[in-house]
XYZ file of C-alpha atoms in Angstrom:
86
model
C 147.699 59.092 157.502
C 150.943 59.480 155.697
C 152.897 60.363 158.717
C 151.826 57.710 160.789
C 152.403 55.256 157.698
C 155.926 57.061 157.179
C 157.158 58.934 160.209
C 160.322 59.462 159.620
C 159.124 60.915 155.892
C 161.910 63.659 154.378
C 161.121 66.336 151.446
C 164.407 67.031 149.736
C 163.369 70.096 147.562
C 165.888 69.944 144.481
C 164.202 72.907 142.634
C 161.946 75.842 142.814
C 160.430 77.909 140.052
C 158.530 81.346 140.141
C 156.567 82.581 137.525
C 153.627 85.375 138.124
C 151.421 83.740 140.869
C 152.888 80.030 140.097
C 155.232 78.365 141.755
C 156.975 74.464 140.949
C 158.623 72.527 143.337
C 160.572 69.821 141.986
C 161.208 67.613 145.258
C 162.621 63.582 146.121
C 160.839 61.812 149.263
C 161.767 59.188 151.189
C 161.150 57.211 154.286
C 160.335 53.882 156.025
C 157.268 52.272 156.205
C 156.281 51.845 159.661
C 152.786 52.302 159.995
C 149.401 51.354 158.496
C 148.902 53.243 154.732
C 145.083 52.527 153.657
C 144.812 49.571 155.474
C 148.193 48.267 154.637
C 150.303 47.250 157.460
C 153.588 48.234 157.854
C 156.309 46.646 155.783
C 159.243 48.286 157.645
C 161.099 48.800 153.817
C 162.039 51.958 152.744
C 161.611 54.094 149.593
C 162.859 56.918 147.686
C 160.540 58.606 145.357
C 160.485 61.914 142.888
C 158.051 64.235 142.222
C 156.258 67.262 141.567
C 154.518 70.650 143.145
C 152.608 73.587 141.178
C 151.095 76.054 143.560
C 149.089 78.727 142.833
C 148.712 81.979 144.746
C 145.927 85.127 145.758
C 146.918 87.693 147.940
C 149.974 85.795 148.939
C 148.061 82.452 150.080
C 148.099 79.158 148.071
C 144.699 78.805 146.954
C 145.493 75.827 144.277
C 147.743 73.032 144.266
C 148.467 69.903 141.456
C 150.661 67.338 143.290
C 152.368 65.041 141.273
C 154.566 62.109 142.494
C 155.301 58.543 141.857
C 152.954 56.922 143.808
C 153.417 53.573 141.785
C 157.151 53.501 142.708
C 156.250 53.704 146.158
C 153.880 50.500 146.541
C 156.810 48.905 144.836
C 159.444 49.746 147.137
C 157.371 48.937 150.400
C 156.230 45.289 148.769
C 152.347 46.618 148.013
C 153.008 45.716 144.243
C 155.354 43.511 142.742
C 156.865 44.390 139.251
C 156.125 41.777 136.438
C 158.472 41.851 133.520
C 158.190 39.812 130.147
């Protein structure tokens, strides 16, 4: 779904952070919107977005993950939500 809604989607991974069997990945994404997202239609606008990776590992395989990004930002910056102000 996301790469036919975004497929020209890029991870730009600004940080990463081992602890034990942890691992954070502090990333940016961006891309254009050129497909359907979720029943959305494609708004052709792109978007640049931050976020956030913990992984957590057994035997050297990830067997947890908490991804965190803004997701809100997003549905702004491809015209799903517009941003009210007062």
């Amino acid at each position: 779904q996301i790469l036919t809604a975004f497929p020209d989607i890029r991870v730009d991974v600004q940080e990463i952070i081992v602890d034990r069997d942890r691992t954070a990945i502090r990333f940016t994404m961006d891309g254009t919107h050129r497909g359907d997202l979720y029943g959305l239609p494609a708004s052709n606008l792109a978007f640049r977005v931050s976020g956030q990776t913990i992984l957590r590992w057994e035997n050297g395989q990830a067997v947890e993950a908490w991804n965190n990004y803004d997701q809100l930002g997003l549905l702004q910056q491809i015209g799903c939500i517009t941003q009210h102000l007062n």
